[in-house]
Amino acid sequence: MGLISGLKAAVIDAWSWLNYKPLYSDALGMPNRRAFPEAHATWVPAADERRLAAYKMLTAYDNNQVAELTWFRDGDEALERREFGDPAMFVDTITSHVLGDEQTITVPGAEQAGADDAGPDAAVAERVQTLLREWADEELLPMRLLQTERKAVALGDGVYLLHWDADKQRVRVKTFDPGFYFPIVGEDDDGSDFPDRVHLAWELPADPARRLPARLRRITYHLDWIGPQTANGVDRNSRPVRAPLMSEATDEQPAQPLLGAGDTLDTNGSITRMYPWSEQPSYKTCYLTDAVWDLGDLKGPVDIDNLPMDKAHFATNGQGEVLDRLDLYQDFVPVIHVPNTVPEPGEHWGRSSLAKALQVFDELSGSDTDSSRASATTGSPILAIAGKAVSAQQQYTAGPGVVFTLGEGGSITSVETSGNLAELRNHVRELKDRAATTTRLPAVALGTSDPAQFTSGYQLELALGPLDSLISGMRLARDHADRLLPKFVQRLFQAGQHPDWQGLPVLPAKLTRGAYTPTDKTAVLNEVATARKEGLISLETAIRRLQEIGWPIEDAEEEIKRIDARSFADARALADALGNPEEVAAFLGRKAPEAPQTPAVVLPPATATEDPAAALADGAQGSGGNDS
């Protein structure tokens, strides 16, 4: 930024798509101070001023408030602008597609639990998956996802904060506005990596009833070297702070800082710690600081990263611990940044889905305003009265049943404006199509197309091509966050020593998003049925394909067992092939019947006076006689 020979320099950065608005970019490339006072606060870093102003501008588009912002520059004329919610409709549509019809936490290997050849790892994976899904239900995770995704789509960035709640004994998830998110990214750091120090900061308005001035609250998560153990204390000004714990001094040794539980000193004198989810000792831990500053105390060249700590008023958590570099006993920063798009090389920020279509939305708003004015003249036409008896001082009012008496040569002429209104409405439709094309949202995705024009699923698939590429790129940008979220949840449960998670490993789980496009279910069903009948796919693959198109099959393994239990023809073929009743019964999910035993031969009892040998001889003769 700057002036070159008295001319405005071209500013090209992550927010330059808003440069066309004079309200956003003045002669120096900076936002209007009256419209965006938050961006020019003394504690806001210079590199974040354009970002915060862009967030406010995008929020105005989402809430039909662009006219209110434009008023600061154009005056009362800007308030005549009509805004009918088209940007919000685009944001809602893209958000629903990127989320999918359902969101599920999956752990690889869990689907094999219960199978005959499943090992112990499958049972562990199934247990972790069950615990994660139960947590997601308790924490209302789909709602948190919707909140974050809508921020990401509309503003370009979303932010999750995860923390352990000792009172509720579970991991909590919070969604923050990206305007409160201030990561510290060094010049040599890769902007796409998650930073080691993150600030969440916002201003608190003055509260005259409680005699509180305007303040700034800042929550900081800092990944740093493990230090000695600390406890609550006070400083010289009686402020609650954290102070290091010291051992008792003796005649042989002065007082020494105490180590935390489980910490050890290595040969170099550094403190190490073994975390439950790690196989190697770690030198790092995450510190939490939550403090408030009076805005009047922020003087001089300060910003969000170097506020005067001697003026801070530290908060206290529910366990009474002062949040002044409180050791969280975790080796990661529990803040997850969700970019809407894959960032440019070295960049940290995503781009709003509205960014490239903002000028179209401005044109659309202008056309809507013109249409509103034209409709007024169409509903109440303009009349011109001529004649000798017409007086220039007389006022005429047109309405139903009104009769005008005209003198000699008198006439009434109306100005027809309906043609202009029709052209304006056609132009509005063209602009909506242009906005949909620019944002890669086809009419079928917006629900504005005629279903009759798609005679096959293949035509529908071709029409959804732009949407497929859009959602594919957006989900790629979220892939890392979708893996970090369940990973951090597992670690925080173990750090909180929850009994259900003791002894369980941290497995590579992922937040899986469902389908987002309409599917020709009849065509897919016929395809699956034909392939299954010809023996080209297995039953497992067929069930999985039906799950993908929305059939109400919750558990594929259980569904296969139910199908096999009624496949008597297949069981008969299996019996003919193997001749093993036990395997056939196992296939049907039943117990094989016990094989009947041949009864023992029971001879008639011999009498006491009868000679056994003679009796046998007589029996033989009798048999022969019968045969003859």
XYZ file of C-alpha atoms in Angstrom, residues 32 35 66 78 170 175 193 211 247 319-320 353 362 417 419 421 479 553 595 601 609:
21
model
C -13.524 3.805 6.013
C -18.041 2.468 8.772
C -25.230 -3.132 3.031
C -28.109 4.741 0.092
C -16.838 -33.944 29.164
C -17.773 -21.693 17.946
C 0.060 -24.676 9.701
C -19.691 1.216 36.730
C 10.438 -26.276 48.050
C -12.165 -24.756 40.120
C -10.853 -21.456 41.513
C -18.070 -18.150 -1.129
C -24.627 -5.183 -6.086
C -44.375 1.470 -17.681
C -42.805 -2.945 -20.400
C -40.913 -3.522 -15.412
C -10.180 -32.447 5.743
C -29.819 -49.039 6.717
C -27.831 -85.698 15.018
C -30.287 -103.594 20.060
C -35.017 -122.960 33.069
